[in-house]
Amino acid sequence: MPPLDQRPLHRRSTAILTRRETCAALLAMAGSSTAALAQGDSLAQIAARKGIRFGSMVNARHLDDPALKPIIERECAIIVPENEMKWRFVQSSKGNLDFQPADRIAAFASEGRMAMRGHTAVWYNGVPKWAAAEMEASRSFKPALDYLQAVMAHYRGRILEWDVVNEAIDPRSGRPDGLRDSVLLRTGGPGHIAECFHAAKAADDKAKLFYNDFGIEYHWPDVLARRTALLRLIESLKKGGAPVEGIGIQAHLKVGNNFVESSWRNYLKELAGFGLPISITELDVDDTRLPADPEQRDAAVSDHLRRFLDVTLDEPAIKTLLTWGLSDRYFWVTSFFPRPDKLPSRGLPYDLDMRPKSMRAILAQALQSARSRS
């Protein structure tokens, strides 16, 4: 689940589509989506032709939904558990590791010949209460390393990409290195991130080891500070010999935020300059600023996503793209950041009734237009 501290990074824009433009765009995109489905082209197939893996987040309960499960099977070449591998869900009490929900997702991936991402071994917001208290009292980082080693060893050889460390930067903490003030930093020190990557390599030397973070897609001072902090962190890890092998960009987008194509393009080139693969790991679009009309919302969401993907997929270092879910029926934003009108948010490719929306068409078009990866 995305962190609750993304909210301060959102700012308002006044861009509005006319109703005529909205409806025309929606009809055109919905038509192309229907055509793609009729032709048998899944998003995974379209992406694969360009050397890209497309997939989605999956929660174990999604597998009990007879309408959603076949969509996941059809559209995805890679999946990632939502919460089922996070420490506070696996080990809510000391000594009791429950991998059953995550095992179910892993079995589903294996049966469907889908690759899998591991998410996430070390995350400040995933530390169980009992562990946080123990770590603070003993000033020891060992419980976090113990969990990392346990979860990665359990899935050894079955994970393509692992989010080893998640969301360790936060310039608002006021540190020169831009690291987040958390129980992890207080007990492990600034070297704890490198320590995690070394431990991860020992636990599973087959998986690609990723650092994953949010809040770098837009253009204003708070976000630019996060971009700088991320660059410094990756540079420091590489210079220190830590086996960081990939960079994850969550890409929780929001209509109305200040997206500047040239700024984003240049920043992606900076990240790609480290010579590491980049994955878009949690893509979705928040529509809470938009009016109630579903057609106008869908068109605005699709246009915002199109602008983002046109630049993002032009960067050849990006070879994996996952949405944070496929259907609005389970969209996290509806619960965590409810719209003022209490209507369900519409920020995923399929609606509440599992019908493809214009967002799905935009994904298909963007993947089709992407340059081929080597």
mmCIF file of C-alpha atoms in Angstrom:
data_model
loop_
_atom_site.group_PDB
_atom_site.id
_atom_site.type_symbol
_atom_site.label_atom_id
_atom_site.label_comp_id
_atom_site.label_asym_id
_atom_site.label_seq_id
_atom_site.Cartn_x
_atom_site.Cartn_y
_atom_site.Cartn_z
ATOM 1 C CA MET A 1 0.000 0.000 0.000
ATOM 2 C CA PRO A 2 1.376 3.437 -0.887
ATOM 3 C CA PRO A 3 2.443 5.658 2.017
ATOM 4 C CA LEU A 4 0.119 8.197 3.577
ATOM 5 C CA ASP A 5 2.711 10.972 3.361
ATOM 6 C CA GLN A 6 2.320 11.409 -0.391
ATOM 7 C CA ARG A 7 -0.488 13.902 0.166
ATOM 8 C CA PRO A 8 1.680 17.010 0.752
ATOM 9 C CA LEU A 9 3.365 16.504 -2.607
ATOM 10 C CA HIS A 10 0.138 17.132 -4.555
ATOM 11 C CA ARG A 11 -0.658 20.573 -5.936
ATOM 12 C CA ARG A 12 -3.485 21.938 -7.969
ATOM 13 C CA SER A 13 -3.654 22.893 -11.635
ATOM 14 C CA THR A 14 -6.491 24.668 -13.439
ATOM 15 C CA ALA A 15 -6.382 22.694 -16.707
ATOM 16 C CA ILE A 16 -9.920 21.676 -17.786
ATOM 17 C CA LEU A 17 -11.214 19.770 -20.807
ATOM 18 C CA THR A 18 -14.475 20.895 -22.394
ATOM 19 C CA ARG A 19 -17.300 18.369 -22.272
ATOM 20 C CA ARG A 20 -17.193 17.987 -26.071
ATOM 21 C CA GLU A 21 -13.440 17.319 -26.018
ATOM 22 C CA THR A 22 -13.904 14.934 -23.120
ATOM 23 C CA CYS A 23 -16.576 12.841 -24.783
ATOM 24 C CA ALA A 24 -14.784 12.745 -28.137
ATOM 25 C CA ALA A 25 -11.527 11.612 -26.546
ATOM 26 C CA LEU A 26 -13.289 9.026 -24.438
ATOM 27 C CA LEU A 27 -15.168 7.504 -27.356
ATOM 28 C CA ALA A 28 -12.043 7.320 -29.498
ATOM 29 C CA MET A 29 -9.963 5.690 -26.793
ATOM 30 C CA ALA A 30 -12.679 3.298 -25.669
ATOM 31 C CA GLY A 31 -13.127 2.201 -29.269
ATOM 32 C CA SER A 32 -9.451 1.393 -29.676
ATOM 33 C CA SER A 33 -9.489 -0.492 -26.378
ATOM 34 C CA THR A 34 -12.400 -2.627 -27.522
ATOM 35 C CA ALA A 35 -10.629 -3.284 -30.820
ATOM 36 C CA ALA A 36 -7.451 -4.379 -29.080
ATOM 37 C CA LEU A 37 -9.397 -6.797 -26.915
ATOM 38 C CA ALA A 38 -11.241 -8.194 -29.908
ATOM 39 C CA GLN A 39 -7.937 -8.763 -31.693
ATOM 40 C CA GLY A 40 -6.665 -10.802 -28.762
ATOM 41 C CA ASP A 41 -3.895 -8.372 -27.861
ATOM 42 C CA SER A 42 -3.414 -8.297 -24.110
ATOM 43 C CA LEU A 43 -1.369 -5.541 -22.520
ATOM 44 C CA ALA A 44 1.268 -8.156 -21.735
ATOM 45 C CA GLN A 45 1.435 -9.174 -25.408
ATOM 46 C CA ILE A 46 1.617 -5.601 -26.664
ATOM 47 C CA ALA A 47 4.373 -4.803 -24.160
ATOM 48 C CA ALA A 48 6.332 -7.974 -24.895
ATOM 49 C CA ARG A 49 6.651 -7.041 -28.557
ATOM 50 C CA LYS A 50 8.657 -4.011 -27.391
ATOM 51 C CA GLY A 51 10.728 -5.908 -24.833
ATOM 52 C CA ILE A 52 8.701 -4.613 -21.886
ATOM 53 C CA ARG A 53 7.013 -6.628 -19.134
ATOM 54 C CA PHE A 54 3.534 -5.412 -18.210
ATOM 55 C CA GLY A 55 1.795 -6.424 -15.020
ATOM 56 C CA SER A 56 -0.126 -5.416 -11.939
ATOM 57 C CA MET A 57 -0.317 -5.507 -8.189
ATOM 58 C CA VAL A 58 -2.348 -8.451 -6.894
ATOM 59 C CA ASN A 59 -3.907 -8.889 -3.475
ATOM 60 C CA ALA A 60 -4.744 -12.448 -2.399
ATOM 61 C CA ARG A 61 -8.443 -11.513 -2.273
ATOM 62 C CA HIS A 62 -8.319 -10.615 -5.972
ATOM 63 C CA LEU A 63 -7.899 -14.302 -6.695
ATOM 64 C CA ASP A 64 -11.339 -14.926 -5.167
ATOM 65 C CA ASP A 65 -13.015 -12.507 -7.575
ATOM 66 C CA PRO A 66 -14.225 -14.547 -10.581
ATOM 67 C CA ALA A 67 -14.503 -11.398 -12.707
ATOM 68 C CA LEU A 68 -11.045 -10.007 -11.939
ATOM 69 C CA LYS A 69 -8.924 -13.155 -11.818
ATOM 70 C CA PRO A 70 -9.159 -13.915 -15.570
ATOM 71 C CA ILE A 71 -8.327 -10.284 -16.378
ATOM 72 C CA ILE A 72 -5.141 -10.582 -14.345
ATOM 73 C CA GLU A 73 -4.307 -13.851 -16.106
ATOM 74 C CA ARG A 74 -4.927 -12.269 -19.488
ATOM 75 C CA GLU A 75 -3.278 -8.880 -19.089
ATOM 76 C CA CYS A 76 -0.216 -9.611 -16.945
ATOM 77 C CA ALA A 77 3.237 -11.024 -17.562
ATOM 78 C CA ILE A 78 4.402 -10.061 -14.067
ATOM 79 C CA ILE A 79 2.602 -9.497 -10.757
ATOM 80 C CA VAL A 80 3.513 -8.102 -7.341
ATOM 81 C CA PRO A 81 1.778 -8.704 -3.993
ATOM 82 C CA GLU A 82 0.150 -5.647 -2.458
ATOM 83 C CA ASN A 83 0.797 -6.320 1.244
ATOM 84 C CA GLU A 84 1.380 -10.027 1.585
ATOM 85 C CA MET A 85 5.195 -9.876 1.762
ATOM 86 C CA LYS A 86 5.428 -6.832 4.036
ATOM 87 C CA TRP A 87 6.855 -7.484 7.479
ATOM 88 C CA ARG A 88 3.901 -6.269 9.554
ATOM 89 C CA PHE A 89 1.542 -8.521 7.589
ATOM 90 C CA VAL A 90 3.764 -11.611 7.621
ATOM 91 C CA GLN A 91 4.934 -11.331 11.227
ATOM 92 C CA SER A 92 2.349 -9.357 13.173
ATOM 93 C CA SER A 93 3.605 -10.973 16.372
ATOM 94 C CA LYS A 94 7.112 -12.032 17.257
ATOM 95 C CA GLY A 95 8.112 -15.504 16.138
ATOM 96 C CA ASN A 96 5.113 -16.188 13.883
ATOM 97 C CA LEU A 97 5.820 -15.928 10.156
ATOM 98 C CA ASP A 98 2.731 -16.392 7.988
ATOM 99 C CA PHE A 99 3.605 -16.686 4.309
ATOM 100 C CA GLN A 100 0.347 -18.368 3.273
ATOM 101 C CA PRO A 101 -1.297 -15.380 1.525
ATOM 102 C CA ALA A 102 1.934 -14.559 -0.339
ATOM 103 C CA ASP A 103 2.453 -18.240 -1.147
ATOM 104 C CA ARG A 104 -0.973 -18.275 -2.762
ATOM 105 C CA ILE A 105 -0.031 -15.360 -5.017
ATOM 106 C CA ALA A 106 3.306 -16.988 -5.854
ATOM 107 C CA ALA A 107 1.532 -20.232 -6.802
ATOM 108 C CA PHE A 108 -0.909 -18.272 -8.973
ATOM 109 C CA ALA A 109 2.007 -16.593 -10.749
ATOM 110 C CA SER A 110 3.747 -19.916 -11.301
ATOM 111 C CA GLU A 111 0.620 -21.602 -12.639
ATOM 112 C CA GLY A 112 0.030 -18.691 -15.026
ATOM 113 C CA ARG A 113 3.688 -18.517 -16.068
ATOM 114 C CA MET A 114 3.901 -14.968 -14.798
ATOM 115 C CA ALA A 115 7.049 -13.444 -13.331
ATOM 116 C CA MET A 116 6.894 -11.968 -9.863
ATOM 117 C CA ARG A 117 8.230 -8.938 -8.013
ATOM 118 C CA GLY A 118 8.993 -9.104 -4.295
ATOM 119 C CA HIS A 119 7.576 -6.164 -2.335
ATOM 120 C CA THR A 120 8.993 -5.160 0.049
ATOM 121 C CA ALA A 121 11.702 -6.553 2.327
ATOM 122 C CA VAL A 122 12.554 -3.365 4.271
ATOM 123 C CA TRP A 123 10.107 -0.460 4.623
ATOM 124 C CA TYR A 124 9.806 2.061 7.446
ATOM 125 C CA ASN A 125 5.995 1.771 7.403
ATOM 126 C CA GLY A 126 6.087 -2.024 7.336
ATOM 127 C CA VAL A 127 7.837 -2.547 10.677
ATOM 128 C CA PRO A 128 5.486 -4.351 13.113
ATOM 129 C CA LYS A 129 4.788 -2.541 16.389
ATOM 130 C CA TRP A 130 6.476 -5.252 18.439
ATOM 131 C CA ALA A 131 9.602 -5.053 16.275
ATOM 132 C CA ALA A 132 9.759 -1.256 16.342
ATOM 133 C CA ALA A 133 9.586 -1.281 20.135
ATOM 134 C CA GLU A 134 12.265 -3.964 20.364
ATOM 135 C CA MET A 135 14.560 -2.193 17.912
ATOM 136 C CA GLU A 136 14.237 1.177 19.661
ATOM 137 C CA ALA A 137 14.819 -0.342 23.095
ATOM 138 C CA SER A 138 17.899 -2.321 22.060
ATOM 139 C CA ARG A 139 19.126 0.186 19.433
ATOM 140 C CA SER A 140 19.508 -2.832 17.166
ATOM 141 C CA PHE A 141 18.773 -3.148 13.441
ATOM 142 C CA LYS A 142 19.040 -6.942 13.591
ATOM 143 C CA PRO A 143 15.268 -7.712 13.617
ATOM 144 C CA ALA A 144 14.889 -5.926 10.271
ATOM 145 C CA LEU A 145 17.773 -7.875 8.751
ATOM 146 C CA ASP A 146 16.375 -11.108 10.160
ATOM 147 C CA TYR A 147 13.063 -10.481 8.405
ATOM 148 C CA LEU A 148 14.740 -9.530 5.139
ATOM 149 C CA GLN A 149 16.716 -12.759 5.165
ATOM 150 C CA ALA A 150 13.662 -14.831 6.093
ATOM 151 C CA VAL A 151 11.322 -13.500 3.405
ATOM 152 C CA MET A 152 13.930 -13.502 0.659
ATOM 153 C CA ALA A 153 15.127 -17.000 1.514
ATOM 154 C CA HIS A 154 11.521 -18.247 1.521
ATOM 155 C CA TYR A 155 11.051 -17.068 -2.092
ATOM 156 C CA ARG A 156 14.608 -17.686 -3.256
ATOM 157 C CA GLY A 157 14.750 -18.348 -6.986
ATOM 158 C CA ARG A 158 11.093 -17.372 -7.566
ATOM 159 C CA ILE A 159 11.376 -13.564 -7.683
ATOM 160 C CA LEU A 160 12.508 -11.624 -10.761
ATOM 161 C CA GLU A 161 12.834 -8.221 -9.034
ATOM 162 C CA TRP A 162 12.938 -7.523 -5.299
ATOM 163 C CA ASP A 163 12.151 -4.158 -3.714
ATOM 164 C CA VAL A 164 14.856 -4.619 -1.095
ATOM 165 C CA VAL A 165 14.449 -1.165 0.459
ATOM 166 C CA ASN A 166 11.364 0.993 -0.014
ATOM 167 C CA GLU A 167 10.952 4.745 0.589
ATOM 168 C CA ALA A 168 14.107 5.515 2.561
ATOM 169 C CA ILE A 169 14.364 9.150 1.433
ATOM 170 C CA ASP A 170 12.512 12.160 2.791
ATOM 171 C CA PRO A 171 14.284 15.540 2.550
ATOM 172 C CA ARG A 172 11.708 16.968 4.957
ATOM 173 C CA SER A 173 13.549 15.125 7.736
ATOM 174 C CA GLY A 174 16.206 17.833 7.394
ATOM 175 C CA ARG A 175 19.218 15.571 7.004
ATOM 176 C CA PRO A 176 21.977 16.549 4.533
ATOM 177 C CA ASP A 177 21.777 13.083 2.957
ATOM 178 C CA GLY A 178 18.012 13.346 2.451
ATOM 179 C CA LEU A 179 17.301 10.097 4.318
ATOM 180 C CA ARG A 180 14.031 9.530 6.143
ATOM 181 C CA ASP A 181 14.028 9.720 9.934
ATOM 182 C CA SER A 182 12.605 6.339 10.941
ATOM 183 C CA VAL A 183 13.202 3.448 13.299
ATOM 184 C CA LEU A 184 15.309 1.904 10.525
ATOM 185 C CA LEU A 185 17.650 4.896 10.311
ATOM 186 C CA ARG A 186 17.786 5.417 14.065
ATOM 187 C CA THR A 187 18.825 1.816 14.724
ATOM 188 C CA GLY A 188 20.779 0.992 11.564
ATOM 189 C CA GLY A 189 22.370 4.344 10.809
ATOM 190 C CA PRO A 190 22.828 5.730 7.277
ATOM 191 C CA GLY A 191 24.665 2.549 6.296
ATOM 192 C CA HIS A 192 21.630 0.356 6.885
ATOM 193 C CA ILE A 193 20.497 0.596 3.245
ATOM 194 C CA ALA A 194 23.768 -0.780 1.898
ATOM 195 C CA GLU A 195 23.701 -3.435 4.610
ATOM 196 C CA CYS A 196 20.260 -4.518 3.418
ATOM 197 C CA PHE A 197 21.434 -4.902 -0.167
ATOM 198 C CA HIS A 198 24.412 -7.028 0.861
ATOM 199 C CA ALA A 199 22.142 -9.215 2.991
ATOM 200 C CA ALA A 200 19.665 -9.473 0.119
ATOM 201 C CA LYS A 201 22.345 -10.636 -2.300
ATOM 202 C CA ALA A 202 23.329 -13.353 0.155
ATOM 203 C CA ALA A 203 19.697 -14.407 0.617
ATOM 204 C CA ASP A 204 18.813 -14.588 -3.108
ATOM 205 C CA ASP A 205 21.542 -14.019 -5.668
ATOM 206 C CA LYS A 206 19.164 -14.737 -8.572
ATOM 207 C CA ALA A 207 16.756 -11.827 -8.048
ATOM 208 C CA LYS A 208 17.437 -8.319 -9.318
ATOM 209 C CA LEU A 209 17.744 -6.092 -6.252
ATOM 210 C CA PHE A 210 15.835 -2.791 -6.476
ATOM 211 C CA TYR A 211 15.557 0.398 -4.503
ATOM 212 C CA ASN A 212 11.946 1.673 -4.792
ATOM 213 C CA ASP A 213 10.482 5.129 -4.041
ATOM 214 C CA PHE A 214 7.667 7.598 -4.784
ATOM 215 C CA GLY A 215 7.085 11.310 -5.264
ATOM 216 C CA ILE A 216 9.573 12.198 -8.015
ATOM 217 C CA GLU A 217 7.340 12.556 -11.081
ATOM 218 C CA TYR A 218 6.262 16.194 -10.833
ATOM 219 C CA HIS A 219 7.976 19.559 -10.970
ATOM 220 C CA TRP A 220 8.094 21.793 -7.912
ATOM 221 C CA PRO A 221 10.661 22.350 -5.134
ATOM 222 C CA ASP A 222 9.607 19.535 -2.765
ATOM 223 C CA VAL A 223 9.728 16.989 -5.551
ATOM 224 C CA LEU A 224 12.965 18.282 -7.026
ATOM 225 C CA ALA A 225 14.545 17.835 -3.587
ATOM 226 C CA ARG A 226 13.356 14.217 -3.577
ATOM 227 C CA ARG A 227 14.839 13.697 -7.041
ATOM 228 C CA THR A 228 18.199 14.970 -5.843
ATOM 229 C CA ALA A 229 18.078 12.784 -2.728
ATOM 230 C CA LEU A 230 17.372 9.703 -4.847
ATOM 231 C CA LEU A 231 20.266 10.425 -7.190
ATOM 232 C CA ARG A 232 22.614 10.896 -4.223
ATOM 233 C CA LEU A 233 21.441 7.672 -2.607
ATOM 234 C CA ILE A 234 21.937 5.537 -5.716
ATOM 235 C CA GLU A 235 25.316 7.143 -6.357
ATOM 236 C CA SER A 236 26.389 6.488 -2.776
ATOM 237 C CA LEU A 237 25.255 2.856 -2.881
ATOM 238 C CA LYS A 238 27.064 2.195 -6.137
ATOM 239 C CA LYS A 239 30.264 3.930 -5.038
ATOM 240 C CA GLY A 240 30.216 1.943 -1.825
ATOM 241 C CA GLY A 241 29.886 -1.350 -3.668
ATOM 242 C CA ALA A 242 26.341 -2.176 -2.534
ATOM 243 C CA PRO A 243 24.667 -4.592 -4.979
ATOM 244 C CA VAL A 244 21.816 -2.298 -5.984
ATOM 245 C CA GLU A 245 20.703 -3.605 -9.384
ATOM 246 C CA GLY A 246 17.621 -1.599 -10.273
ATOM 247 C CA ILE A 247 15.564 1.507 -9.499
ATOM 248 C CA GLY A 248 11.819 1.381 -8.901
ATOM 249 C CA ILE A 249 9.629 4.427 -9.584
ATOM 250 C CA GLN A 250 6.189 4.037 -8.027
ATOM 251 C CA ALA A 251 4.397 6.581 -10.248
ATOM 252 C CA HIS A 252 1.289 7.301 -8.170
ATOM 253 C CA LEU A 253 0.039 10.096 -10.416
ATOM 254 C CA LYS A 254 -2.555 12.771 -9.714
ATOM 255 C CA VAL A 255 -4.472 14.824 -12.252
ATOM 256 C CA GLY A 256 -3.749 18.499 -11.698
ATOM 257 C CA ASN A 257 -0.172 18.063 -10.536
ATOM 258 C CA ASN A 258 2.489 19.981 -12.426
ATOM 259 C CA PHE A 259 3.952 17.474 -14.873
ATOM 260 C CA VAL A 260 6.693 18.968 -17.066
ATOM 261 C CA GLU A 261 7.705 16.642 -19.890
ATOM 262 C CA SER A 262 11.186 18.063 -20.455
ATOM 263 C CA SER A 263 12.033 17.977 -16.754
ATOM 264 C CA TRP A 264 10.887 14.371 -16.406
ATOM 265 C CA ARG A 265 12.697 13.279 -19.558
ATOM 266 C CA ASN A 266 15.962 14.787 -18.343
ATOM 267 C CA TYR A 267 15.609 13.246 -14.904
ATOM 268 C CA LEU A 268 14.990 9.779 -16.345
ATOM 269 C CA LYS A 269 18.178 10.166 -18.357
ATOM 270 C CA GLU A 270 20.053 11.004 -15.155
ATOM 271 C CA LEU A 271 18.710 7.885 -13.458
ATOM 272 C CA ALA A 272 19.457 5.763 -16.525
ATOM 273 C CA GLY A 273 23.016 7.077 -16.405
ATOM 274 C CA PHE A 274 23.700 4.733 -13.493
ATOM 275 C CA GLY A 275 23.435 1.864 -15.956
ATOM 276 C CA LEU A 276 20.649 0.163 -13.978
ATOM 277 C CA PRO A 277 17.254 -1.035 -15.204
ATOM 278 C CA ILE A 278 14.308 1.116 -14.137
ATOM 279 C CA SER A 279 10.873 -0.294 -13.352
ATOM 280 C CA ILE A 280 7.584 1.585 -13.026
ATOM 281 C CA THR A 281 6.258 -0.322 -10.053
ATOM 282 C CA GLU A 282 2.921 1.087 -8.808
ATOM 283 C CA LEU A 283 1.281 3.137 -11.577
ATOM 284 C CA ASP A 284 -2.175 4.604 -10.974
ATOM 285 C CA VAL A 285 -3.935 7.976 -11.284
ATOM 286 C CA ASP A 286 -5.720 9.899 -8.529
ATOM 287 C CA ASP A 287 -8.835 11.697 -9.849
ATOM 288 C CA THR A 288 -10.009 13.310 -6.614
ATOM 289 C CA ARG A 289 -9.709 16.862 -7.970
ATOM 290 C CA LEU A 290 -11.931 16.133 -10.966
ATOM 291 C CA PRO A 291 -15.705 16.689 -11.275
ATOM 292 C CA ALA A 292 -18.169 13.859 -10.718
ATOM 293 C CA ASP A 293 -18.983 13.158 -14.375
ATOM 294 C CA PRO A 294 -17.326 9.785 -15.147
ATOM 295 C CA GLU A 295 -16.713 10.557 -18.816
ATOM 296 C CA GLN A 296 -14.915 13.787 -18.026
ATOM 297 C CA ARG A 297 -12.914 12.095 -15.287
ATOM 298 C CA ASP A 298 -11.891 9.188 -17.506
ATOM 299 C CA ALA A 299 -10.760 11.473 -20.299
ATOM 300 C CA ALA A 300 -8.729 13.691 -17.958
ATOM 301 C CA VAL A 301 -7.144 10.665 -16.267
ATOM 302 C CA SER A 302 -6.269 9.185 -19.644
ATOM 303 C CA ASP A 303 -4.780 12.429 -20.935
ATOM 304 C CA HIS A 304 -2.625 12.833 -17.825
ATOM 305 C CA LEU A 305 -1.450 9.234 -18.123
ATOM 306 C CA ARG A 306 -0.735 9.640 -21.845
ATOM 307 C CA ARG A 307 1.540 12.609 -21.198
ATOM 308 C CA PHE A 308 3.409 10.681 -18.520
ATOM 309 C CA LEU A 309 3.810 7.484 -20.551
ATOM 310 C CA ASP A 310 4.829 9.250 -23.767
ATOM 311 C CA VAL A 311 7.974 10.436 -21.972
ATOM 312 C CA THR A 312 8.469 7.521 -19.608
ATOM 313 C CA LEU A 313 8.335 4.729 -22.170
ATOM 314 C CA ASP A 314 10.677 6.655 -24.446
ATOM 315 C CA GLU A 315 13.434 5.879 -21.931
ATOM 316 C CA PRO A 316 14.891 2.480 -22.940
ATOM 317 C CA ALA A 317 16.124 1.733 -19.403
ATOM 318 C CA ILE A 318 12.483 1.195 -18.402
ATOM 319 C CA LYS A 319 11.683 -2.437 -19.133
ATOM 320 C CA THR A 320 8.979 -3.227 -16.575
ATOM 321 C CA LEU A 321 5.658 -1.460 -16.035
ATOM 322 C CA LEU A 322 3.123 -2.418 -13.370
ATOM 323 C CA THR A 323 -0.122 -0.742 -12.385
ATOM 324 C CA TRP A 324 -1.156 -0.745 -8.735
ATOM 325 C CA GLY A 325 -4.176 -2.891 -9.525
ATOM 326 C CA LEU A 326 -6.330 -3.398 -12.602
ATOM 327 C CA SER A 327 -9.871 -2.562 -11.477
ATOM 328 C CA ASP A 328 -11.439 0.405 -9.728
ATOM 329 C CA ARG A 329 -13.294 -2.151 -7.603
ATOM 330 C CA TYR A 330 -10.160 -2.420 -5.454
ATOM 331 C CA PHE A 331 -8.544 0.998 -5.966
ATOM 332 C CA TRP A 332 -6.700 2.044 -2.788
ATOM 333 C CA VAL A 333 -7.240 5.781 -3.393
ATOM 334 C CA THR A 334 -11.012 5.409 -2.914
ATOM 335 C CA SER A 335 -10.410 4.314 0.685
ATOM 336 C CA PHE A 336 -7.335 6.321 1.644
ATOM 337 C CA PHE A 337 -8.083 9.617 -0.150
ATOM 338 C CA PRO A 338 -11.871 9.615 -0.724
ATOM 339 C CA ARG A 339 -13.352 12.104 -3.143
ATOM 340 C CA PRO A 340 -15.408 14.942 -1.602
ATOM 341 C CA ASP A 341 -18.492 13.560 -3.417
ATOM 342 C CA LYS A 342 -17.757 10.034 -2.055
ATOM 343 C CA LEU A 343 -17.845 8.549 -5.568
ATOM 344 C CA PRO A 344 -15.409 5.722 -6.314
ATOM 345 C CA SER A 345 -12.163 6.926 -7.862
ATOM 346 C CA ARG A 346 -11.519 5.845 -11.443
ATOM 347 C CA GLY A 347 -7.738 5.587 -11.692
ATOM 348 C CA LEU A 348 -7.186 2.040 -12.980
ATOM 349 C CA PRO A 349 -7.643 0.411 -16.418
ATOM 350 C CA TYR A 350 -10.929 -1.396 -15.673
ATOM 351 C CA ASP A 351 -14.033 -0.024 -13.978
ATOM 352 C CA LEU A 352 -16.021 -1.423 -11.052
ATOM 353 C CA ASP A 353 -17.791 -3.841 -13.395
ATOM 354 C CA MET A 354 -14.530 -5.001 -15.009
ATOM 355 C CA ARG A 355 -15.147 -3.151 -18.254
ATOM 356 C CA PRO A 356 -12.043 -1.701 -19.967
ATOM 357 C CA LYS A 357 -11.876 2.086 -19.841
ATOM 358 C CA SER A 358 -10.033 4.670 -21.899
ATOM 359 C CA MET A 359 -7.100 4.281 -19.482
ATOM 360 C CA ARG A 360 -6.603 0.754 -20.750
ATOM 361 C CA ALA A 361 -6.548 2.058 -24.311
ATOM 362 C CA ILE A 362 -3.915 4.646 -23.390
ATOM 363 C CA LEU A 363 -1.754 1.938 -21.845
ATOM 364 C CA ALA A 364 -2.081 -0.151 -25.009
ATOM 365 C CA GLN A 365 -1.284 2.798 -27.264
ATOM 366 C CA ALA A 366 1.707 3.894 -25.188
ATOM 367 C CA LEU A 367 3.155 0.386 -25.114
ATOM 368 C CA GLN A 368 2.576 -0.015 -28.834
ATOM 369 C CA SER A 369 4.340 3.282 -29.524
ATOM 370 C CA ALA A 370 7.291 2.624 -27.209
ATOM 371 C CA ARG A 371 10.698 2.133 -28.748
ATOM 372 C CA SER A 372 11.866 -1.471 -28.804
ATOM 373 C CA ARG A 373 14.204 -2.569 -26.031
ATOM 374 C CA SER A 374 17.318 -4.532 -26.902
#
